[in-house]
Amino acid sequence: MRKRLSENVGFFLFVLCWIAYFSSYIGRLNYSSVMSSIIEEGILGFSQAGSISMVYFFSYGIGQFFNGILGDRVKPQIMIFLGLFFSGLANFMMGTIQVFPVMMIMWGINGYTQAMIWPPIIRIFAEKYSDVEKKKCSVDIVSSMAVGTLASYLLSAYAMKFFSWEAAFFLAAGILIFVAFFWMMGYKYVDARMEKKRDLVILQQKDCKENDKNKGCFGKILLSSGLIGILLPVMIHGVLKDGMTQWVPTFIYERFEVTASFSVVVTMVLPLINLAGAYIARFVDRKHPQKEILSSVIFFVISSGALILLLFIGKWNVFITVGLFAIVTVSMMAVNTLYVNLIPLHFEKEGKVATISGFLNSVAYLGSALSTFSIGVLVEYFGWDVTICVWIGVTVIALCCVVWKKDKEFK
């Protein structure tokens, strides 16, 4: 027997999770938004700016793995509160200290603490909602990423236009710390409502002892499930979804000689369009349930085509360029939804939803970490055209891996 939330309380809890994850994006993308201004002021060079992004993604990726394991053992409300609160403090320090090594350390701390938010959220969805509802929540939560990205770009552009790039970090810090305490109060309300029988729906399931027997070692699950076969595509999708996106404002700023704030504002269209990727993925999943790997093939094909066009016509017009970037990021958002949001739900009976989600996210952000640094080096020494060619190359590699794996779906 398992307790599930009633419709009203379930909706409130989802909104609470949505706000928590939304705020985390405000405190993670503000750095990429103001990166061009920091470079322009001479505080950081291209490779140094890329190094800070790389440290963030490494810390976030490592944190996703370890916090994913903790996420199946520690109360989710505690982990999410700590992640939001300390991310807020790290953002505050980023706006205060303008020394490269200290900025790198602070942004690394921010990455690790933000990694405490996602795995417990996926665990909440798996444990508190029905099979249909948990898939719906796992896709609908993607809207918080899109709106959070938009809010981060908007706040950063506002800060740079009327104050300074430092103000972008101070604004994020205030929002994160406020949401941390709001989260705790809201979750206490959910706990109080759960104690009342009228706010619970009891669903028949296998005996708990039988479920305990199904819980296995993470290593054995990794080998037997076939997850190893998609690790390289997961990593490469992280290169395109986050690593490449970090440099879009700088790409537009340099390629079209616009102001830094304008490049951020133009890039703000991406998160709204990216949201379509999650719902396209859900549509495909409904048509081909439990075929996440097969479904991802088409999205890697589309990304490859868009990047090839970017290489040849990306200099023509800023809006054409943004449109091509949008095609790539929409496709990678679809892949992210299939891989990181939906695949982990297969592992609820093993009690490894947060672990698998955290692990796949960590692999994706390892790709993001490597790419944010390498993109800075490539641009500094070889230019943007060579960098785009590298993006095309890794996308084709991912496509080849997925085509090989597509006939071997999860057991």
Short mmCIF file of C-alpha atoms in Angstrom, two decimals, residues 7-411:
data_model
loop_
_atom_site.label_atom_id
_atom_site.label_comp_id
_atom_site.label_asym_id
_atom_site.label_seq_id
_atom_site.Cartn_x
_atom_site.Cartn_y
_atom_site.Cartn_z
CA GLU A 7 -5.51 16.36 -6.48
CA ASN A 8 -5.51 19.69 -4.61
CA VAL A 9 -2.52 18.97 -2.40
CA GLY A 10 -0.71 17.33 -5.30
CA PHE A 11 -1.12 20.46 -7.41
CA PHE A 12 0.15 22.67 -4.57
CA LEU A 13 3.22 20.45 -4.11
CA PHE A 14 3.96 20.56 -7.83
CA VAL A 15 3.76 24.38 -7.81
CA LEU A 16 6.12 24.40 -4.84
CA CYS A 17 8.62 22.22 -6.72
CA TRP A 18 8.17 24.39 -9.80
CA ILE A 19 9.04 27.57 -7.88
CA ALA A 20 12.08 25.93 -6.28
CA TYR A 21 13.52 24.76 -9.59
CA PHE A 22 12.57 28.02 -11.33
CA SER A 23 14.57 30.03 -8.81
CA SER A 24 17.60 27.79 -9.22
CA TYR A 25 17.86 28.83 -12.87
CA ILE A 26 17.94 32.49 -11.90
CA GLY A 27 21.03 31.74 -9.83
CA ARG A 28 22.85 29.65 -12.42
CA LEU A 29 22.40 31.38 -15.80
CA ASN A 30 23.10 34.89 -14.59
CA TYR A 31 26.82 34.22 -14.97
CA SER A 32 26.58 33.40 -18.69
CA SER A 33 24.35 36.46 -19.14
CA VAL A 34 26.92 38.85 -17.71
CA MET A 35 30.01 37.00 -18.94
CA SER A 36 30.51 39.30 -21.94
CA SER A 37 30.46 42.36 -19.64
CA ILE A 38 32.99 40.79 -17.27
CA ILE A 39 35.27 40.00 -20.21
CA GLU A 40 34.80 43.48 -21.69
CA GLU A 41 35.86 45.10 -18.39
CA GLY A 42 39.06 43.04 -18.43
CA ILE A 43 38.28 41.22 -15.18
CA LEU A 44 38.44 37.84 -16.95
CA GLY A 45 39.82 36.54 -20.23
CA PHE A 46 37.95 34.14 -22.51
CA SER A 47 39.65 31.03 -21.13
CA GLN A 48 39.24 32.22 -17.53
CA ALA A 49 35.54 32.92 -18.11
CA GLY A 50 35.18 29.45 -19.62
CA SER A 51 37.03 27.95 -16.67
CA ILE A 52 34.49 29.34 -14.22
CA SER A 53 31.63 27.84 -16.22
CA MET A 54 33.54 24.57 -16.41
CA VAL A 55 34.00 24.46 -12.64
CA TYR A 56 30.29 25.11 -12.16
CA PHE A 57 29.30 22.25 -14.42
CA PHE A 58 31.86 19.87 -12.94
CA SER A 59 30.63 20.69 -9.45
CA TYR A 60 27.02 20.40 -10.54
CA GLY A 61 27.69 17.10 -12.28
CA ILE A 62 29.55 15.59 -9.34
CA GLY A 63 26.88 16.94 -7.03
CA GLN A 64 24.14 15.38 -9.13
CA PHE A 65 25.73 11.96 -8.68
CA PHE A 66 26.31 12.11 -4.92
CA ASN A 67 23.15 14.08 -4.17
CA GLY A 68 21.21 11.66 -6.35
CA ILE A 69 22.30 8.84 -4.04
CA LEU A 70 21.49 10.96 -0.99
CA GLY A 71 18.20 11.94 -2.59
CA ASP A 72 16.92 8.38 -2.16
CA ARG A 73 17.87 8.39 1.53
CA VAL A 74 17.54 11.94 2.94
CA LYS A 75 14.29 13.89 3.32
CA PRO A 76 13.80 15.81 0.07
CA GLN A 77 12.55 18.96 1.78
CA ILE A 78 15.81 19.32 3.72
CA MET A 79 18.03 18.82 0.67
CA ILE A 80 16.11 21.33 -1.43
CA PHE A 81 16.17 23.98 1.32
CA LEU A 82 19.94 23.66 1.79
CA GLY A 83 20.54 23.75 -1.94
CA LEU A 84 18.55 26.95 -2.43
CA PHE A 85 19.94 28.70 0.64
CA PHE A 86 23.63 28.07 -0.01
CA SER A 87 23.23 28.78 -3.71
CA GLY A 88 21.93 32.19 -2.67
CA LEU A 89 24.99 32.81 -0.51
CA ALA A 90 27.33 31.77 -3.33
CA ASN A 91 25.61 34.19 -5.72
CA PHE A 92 26.00 37.00 -3.21
CA MET A 93 29.74 36.32 -2.95
CA MET A 94 30.09 36.32 -6.77
CA GLY A 95 28.86 39.90 -6.86
CA THR A 96 31.16 40.93 -4.04
CA ILE A 97 34.56 39.51 -4.98
CA GLN A 98 36.09 40.15 -8.42
CA VAL A 99 39.15 37.92 -8.17
CA PHE A 100 39.37 35.02 -10.63
CA PRO A 101 40.33 32.19 -8.21
CA VAL A 102 37.70 33.23 -5.65
CA MET A 103 35.03 33.59 -8.33
CA MET A 104 35.86 30.12 -9.58
CA ILE A 105 35.56 28.64 -6.08
CA MET A 106 32.27 30.42 -5.35
CA TRP A 107 30.71 29.34 -8.65
CA GLY A 108 31.86 25.79 -7.98
CA ILE A 109 30.11 25.88 -4.60
CA ASN A 110 27.03 27.23 -6.35
CA GLY A 111 27.11 24.29 -8.75
CA TYR A 112 27.30 21.68 -6.00
CA THR A 113 24.56 23.21 -3.87
CA GLN A 114 22.23 23.59 -6.85
CA ALA A 115 22.72 19.89 -7.54
CA MET A 116 20.81 19.24 -4.31
CA ILE A 117 17.53 20.37 -5.89
CA TRP A 118 16.73 18.20 -8.93
CA PRO A 119 17.11 14.58 -7.62
CA PRO A 120 14.77 15.07 -4.62
CA ILE A 121 12.18 16.70 -6.89
CA ILE A 122 12.11 13.65 -9.18
CA ARG A 123 11.87 11.42 -6.09
CA ILE A 124 8.88 13.45 -4.87
CA PHE A 125 7.14 12.97 -8.22
CA ALA A 126 7.80 9.22 -8.23
CA GLU A 127 6.60 8.65 -4.67
CA LYS A 128 3.73 11.10 -4.27
CA TYR A 129 1.92 10.78 -7.59
CA SER A 130 0.23 8.08 -9.66
CA ASP A 131 1.93 6.60 -12.73
CA VAL A 132 0.18 8.99 -15.11
CA GLU A 133 0.62 12.03 -12.86
CA LYS A 134 4.33 11.47 -12.21
CA LYS A 135 5.09 11.48 -15.96
CA LYS A 136 3.01 14.61 -16.40
CA CYS A 137 4.81 16.35 -13.54
CA SER A 138 8.22 15.24 -14.83
CA VAL A 139 7.49 16.94 -18.16
CA ASP A 140 5.59 19.98 -16.84
CA ILE A 141 8.47 20.85 -14.49
CA VAL A 142 10.50 21.68 -17.62
CA SER A 143 8.47 24.88 -17.92
CA SER A 144 10.25 26.09 -14.76
CA MET A 145 13.57 25.78 -16.64
CA ALA A 146 12.26 27.84 -19.56
CA VAL A 147 10.67 30.55 -17.42
CA GLY A 148 13.65 30.53 -15.04
CA THR A 149 16.05 30.98 -17.96
CA LEU A 150 13.95 33.83 -19.31
CA ALA A 151 13.77 35.48 -15.88
CA SER A 152 17.53 35.12 -15.41
CA TYR A 153 18.29 36.75 -18.76
CA LEU A 154 15.73 39.49 -18.13
CA LEU A 155 17.00 40.29 -14.64
CA SER A 156 20.61 40.22 -15.84
CA ALA A 157 19.86 42.51 -18.77
CA TYR A 158 18.02 44.89 -16.43
CA ALA A 159 20.91 44.84 -13.95
CA MET A 160 23.53 45.56 -16.64
CA LYS A 161 21.41 48.29 -18.24
CA PHE A 162 20.60 50.26 -15.10
CA PHE A 163 23.15 49.16 -12.48
CA SER A 164 26.06 46.78 -13.09
CA TRP A 165 26.76 43.12 -13.77
CA GLU A 166 27.32 42.61 -10.01
CA ALA A 167 23.68 43.48 -9.39
CA ALA A 168 22.64 40.39 -11.37
CA PHE A 169 24.20 38.20 -8.68
CA PHE A 170 22.72 40.22 -5.80
CA LEU A 171 19.21 39.93 -7.26
CA ALA A 172 19.60 36.17 -7.68
CA ALA A 173 20.90 35.81 -4.12
CA GLY A 174 17.87 37.55 -2.65
CA ILE A 175 15.42 35.47 -4.68
CA LEU A 176 17.09 32.14 -3.83
CA ILE A 177 17.24 32.76 -0.09
CA PHE A 178 13.62 33.95 -0.01
CA VAL A 179 12.44 30.87 -1.96
CA ALA A 180 14.42 28.58 0.36
CA PHE A 181 12.34 29.64 3.36
CA PHE A 182 9.15 29.74 1.31
CA TRP A 183 9.83 26.13 0.28
CA MET A 184 10.16 24.97 3.89
CA MET A 185 6.93 26.65 4.95
CA GLY A 186 5.09 25.26 1.94
CA TYR A 187 6.34 21.72 2.49
CA LYS A 188 5.29 21.85 6.14
CA TYR A 189 1.79 22.67 4.90
CA VAL A 190 1.88 19.63 2.58
CA ASP A 191 3.04 17.41 5.45
CA ALA A 192 0.19 18.70 7.62
CA ARG A 193 -2.37 17.97 4.90
CA MET A 194 -0.93 14.49 4.32
CA GLU A 195 -1.72 13.59 7.90
CA LYS A 196 -5.41 13.98 7.10
CA LYS A 197 -6.93 10.93 5.42
CA ARG A 198 -9.13 13.02 3.16
CA ASP A 199 -6.04 14.44 1.47
CA LEU A 200 -4.61 11.03 0.56
CA VAL A 201 -5.44 8.50 -2.08
CA ILE A 202 -4.43 4.93 -1.22
CA LEU A 203 -3.35 2.83 -4.17
CA GLN A 204 -2.88 -0.94 -4.13
CA GLN A 205 0.69 -1.97 -4.73
CA LYS A 206 2.98 -4.87 -3.99
CA ASP A 207 3.91 -5.47 -0.42
CA CYS A 208 6.67 -3.17 0.82
CA LYS A 209 8.87 -6.09 1.77
CA GLU A 210 8.64 -7.38 -1.77
CA ASN A 211 9.61 -3.94 -3.07
CA ASP A 212 12.60 -3.91 -0.75
CA LYS A 213 13.81 -7.12 -2.37
CA ASN A 214 13.78 -5.38 -5.72
CA LYS A 215 16.14 -2.67 -4.53
CA GLY A 216 19.54 -3.47 -5.97
CA CYS A 217 23.07 -2.21 -6.16
CA PHE A 218 23.44 0.84 -8.40
CA GLY A 219 26.30 -0.78 -10.30
CA LYS A 220 24.27 -3.90 -11.10
CA ILE A 221 21.30 -1.79 -12.21
CA LEU A 222 23.57 0.29 -14.42
CA LEU A 223 24.95 -2.81 -16.15
CA SER A 224 21.74 -4.80 -16.45
CA SER A 225 19.48 -1.94 -17.57
CA GLY A 226 21.50 -0.87 -20.60
CA LEU A 227 22.13 2.66 -19.30
CA ILE A 228 25.84 2.41 -20.10
CA GLY A 229 25.02 2.34 -23.80
CA ILE A 230 23.63 5.90 -23.79
CA LEU A 231 26.17 7.63 -21.54
CA LEU A 232 28.08 9.21 -24.44
CA PRO A 233 24.92 10.64 -26.08
CA VAL A 234 23.81 11.89 -22.66
CA MET A 235 27.15 13.66 -22.26
CA ILE A 236 27.05 15.15 -25.76
CA HIS A 237 23.49 16.41 -25.33
CA GLY A 238 24.84 18.27 -22.28
CA VAL A 239 27.46 19.87 -24.54
CA LEU A 240 24.74 21.26 -26.77
CA LYS A 241 21.99 21.97 -24.24
CA ASP A 242 24.07 23.83 -21.66
CA GLY A 243 27.67 24.18 -22.79
CA MET A 244 26.81 25.75 -26.13
CA THR A 245 23.96 27.82 -24.68
CA GLN A 246 26.34 29.43 -22.17
CA TRP A 247 28.18 31.04 -25.09
CA VAL A 248 25.19 32.13 -27.21
CA PRO A 249 25.06 35.72 -25.81
CA THR A 250 28.81 36.11 -26.36
CA PHE A 251 28.53 34.61 -29.88
CA ILE A 252 25.85 37.15 -30.82
CA TYR A 253 27.73 40.00 -29.14
CA GLU A 254 30.91 39.30 -31.13
CA ARG A 255 29.48 38.12 -34.44
CA PHE A 256 27.03 41.01 -34.92
CA GLU A 257 28.72 43.78 -32.87
CA VAL A 258 25.67 44.52 -30.74
CA THR A 259 25.63 45.68 -27.12
CA ALA A 260 26.00 43.11 -24.34
CA SER A 261 22.53 43.80 -22.97
CA PHE A 262 20.99 43.45 -26.46
CA SER A 263 22.67 40.07 -26.99
CA VAL A 264 21.14 38.84 -23.73
CA VAL A 265 17.68 40.18 -24.60
CA VAL A 266 17.72 38.53 -28.05
CA THR A 267 18.83 35.24 -26.49
CA MET A 268 15.84 35.39 -24.14
CA VAL A 269 13.68 33.97 -26.91
CA LEU A 270 15.44 30.60 -26.60
CA PRO A 271 13.99 29.41 -23.26
CA LEU A 272 10.42 30.08 -24.37
CA ILE A 273 10.95 28.13 -27.58
CA ASN A 274 12.88 25.40 -25.74
CA LEU A 275 9.80 24.58 -23.71
CA ALA A 276 8.30 23.09 -26.86
CA GLY A 277 11.00 20.42 -26.76
CA ALA A 278 9.67 18.94 -23.52
CA TYR A 279 6.12 18.66 -24.83
CA ILE A 280 7.28 17.28 -28.15
CA ALA A 281 9.14 14.63 -26.14
CA ARG A 282 5.99 13.85 -24.13
CA PHE A 283 3.96 13.56 -27.35
CA VAL A 284 6.54 11.18 -28.80
CA ASP A 285 6.64 9.19 -25.55
CA ARG A 286 2.86 8.73 -25.64
CA LYS A 287 3.07 7.48 -29.23
CA HIS A 288 6.03 5.22 -28.48
CA PRO A 289 6.01 4.51 -24.72
CA GLN A 290 9.18 3.09 -23.16
CA LYS A 291 11.11 3.87 -26.38
CA GLU A 292 13.07 6.88 -25.19
CA ILE A 293 16.28 5.92 -26.99
CA LEU A 294 14.60 5.29 -30.34
CA SER A 295 12.70 8.56 -30.01
CA SER A 296 15.90 10.55 -29.46
CA VAL A 297 17.34 9.65 -32.90
CA ILE A 298 15.27 12.23 -34.77
CA PHE A 299 16.30 15.02 -32.39
CA PHE A 300 20.02 14.41 -32.94
CA VAL A 301 19.41 14.41 -36.72
CA ILE A 302 17.62 17.76 -36.53
CA SER A 303 20.39 19.27 -34.39
CA SER A 304 23.07 18.16 -36.84
CA GLY A 305 21.23 19.85 -39.72
CA ALA A 306 20.70 23.10 -37.81
CA LEU A 307 24.39 23.33 -36.84
CA ILE A 308 25.48 22.77 -40.45
CA LEU A 309 23.21 25.63 -41.52
CA LEU A 310 24.62 27.78 -38.70
CA LEU A 311 28.12 27.26 -40.11
CA PHE A 312 27.16 28.46 -43.60
CA ILE A 313 24.45 31.09 -43.04
CA GLY A 314 24.95 32.03 -39.39
CA LYS A 315 26.63 35.31 -40.39
CA TRP A 316 23.71 36.61 -42.42
CA ASN A 317 21.36 37.86 -39.72
CA VAL A 318 21.13 37.83 -35.94
CA PHE A 319 17.58 36.50 -35.97
CA ILE A 320 18.45 33.66 -38.37
CA THR A 321 21.28 32.76 -36.02
CA VAL A 322 19.02 32.78 -32.97
CA GLY A 323 16.49 30.67 -34.88
CA LEU A 324 19.11 28.01 -35.68
CA PHE A 325 20.33 27.96 -32.08
CA ALA A 326 16.68 27.56 -31.07
CA ILE A 327 16.28 24.47 -33.27
CA VAL A 328 19.31 22.88 -31.63
CA THR A 329 18.28 23.72 -28.08
CA VAL A 330 14.65 22.63 -28.61
CA SER A 331 15.90 19.27 -29.88
CA MET A 332 18.26 18.89 -26.95
CA MET A 333 15.51 19.83 -24.49
CA ALA A 334 13.49 16.97 -25.98
CA VAL A 335 16.44 14.62 -25.52
CA ASN A 336 16.93 15.89 -21.97
CA THR A 337 13.27 15.22 -21.16
CA LEU A 338 13.47 11.68 -22.55
CA TYR A 339 16.77 10.82 -20.86
CA VAL A 340 16.85 12.71 -17.55
CA ASN A 341 13.14 13.15 -16.76
CA LEU A 342 11.45 10.00 -18.09
CA ILE A 343 14.03 7.21 -18.11
CA PRO A 344 14.64 7.42 -14.30
CA LEU A 345 10.93 6.72 -13.68
CA HIS A 346 11.54 3.15 -14.89
CA PHE A 347 13.51 2.54 -11.70
CA GLU A 348 10.90 3.36 -9.04
CA LYS A 349 10.47 -0.23 -7.90
CA GLU A 350 14.24 -0.48 -7.34
CA GLY A 351 14.11 2.66 -5.19
CA LYS A 352 16.66 4.37 -7.45
CA VAL A 353 14.71 7.16 -9.13
CA ALA A 354 16.78 10.00 -7.62
CA THR A 355 20.00 8.02 -8.04
CA ILE A 356 19.46 7.32 -11.75
CA SER A 357 18.22 10.84 -12.45
CA GLY A 358 21.17 12.34 -10.60
CA PHE A 359 23.62 10.02 -12.36
CA LEU A 360 22.32 10.81 -15.86
CA ASN A 361 22.29 14.51 -15.02
CA SER A 362 25.87 14.26 -13.76
CA VAL A 363 26.99 12.70 -17.04
CA ALA A 364 25.19 15.44 -19.01
CA TYR A 365 26.82 18.16 -16.96
CA LEU A 366 30.22 16.55 -17.33
CA GLY A 367 29.76 17.23 -21.05
CA SER A 368 28.63 20.77 -20.22
CA ALA A 369 31.69 21.33 -18.05
CA LEU A 370 34.17 20.12 -20.64
CA SER A 371 32.50 22.10 -23.40
CA THR A 372 32.21 25.45 -21.61
CA PHE A 373 35.97 25.51 -21.06
CA SER A 374 36.91 24.03 -24.45
CA ILE A 375 34.58 26.42 -26.29
CA GLY A 376 36.37 29.36 -24.66
CA VAL A 377 39.75 27.96 -25.75
CA LEU A 378 38.53 27.15 -29.28
CA VAL A 379 37.06 30.63 -29.78
CA GLU A 380 40.14 32.33 -28.38
CA TYR A 381 42.60 30.45 -30.60
CA PHE A 382 40.64 29.25 -33.66
CA GLY A 383 37.47 31.33 -33.94
CA TRP A 384 33.77 30.57 -34.10
CA ASP A 385 33.71 28.64 -37.39
CA VAL A 386 36.04 25.95 -36.06
CA THR A 387 33.99 25.84 -32.86
CA ILE A 388 30.78 25.23 -34.84
CA CYS A 389 32.52 22.42 -36.77
CA VAL A 390 33.37 20.77 -33.44
CA TRP A 391 29.70 21.03 -32.36
CA ILE A 392 28.68 19.33 -35.62
CA GLY A 393 31.24 16.57 -35.07
CA VAL A 394 30.15 15.66 -31.55
CA THR A 395 26.47 15.72 -32.56
CA VAL A 396 27.15 13.21 -35.34
CA ILE A 397 29.02 11.00 -32.85
CA ALA A 398 26.01 11.07 -30.51
CA LEU A 399 23.71 10.20 -33.41
CA CYS A 400 25.84 7.18 -34.34
CA CYS A 401 25.77 5.94 -30.73
CA VAL A 402 22.00 6.32 -30.46
CA VAL A 403 21.38 4.57 -33.79
CA TRP A 404 23.47 1.65 -32.53
CA LYS A 405 21.64 1.56 -29.19
CA LYS A 406 18.06 2.18 -30.38
CA ASP A 407 17.17 -1.50 -30.82
CA LYS A 408 18.29 -2.29 -27.30
CA GLU A 409 15.81 -0.51 -25.06
CA PHE A 410 15.75 -0.93 -21.30
CA LYS A 411 14.90 -4.30 -19.80
#
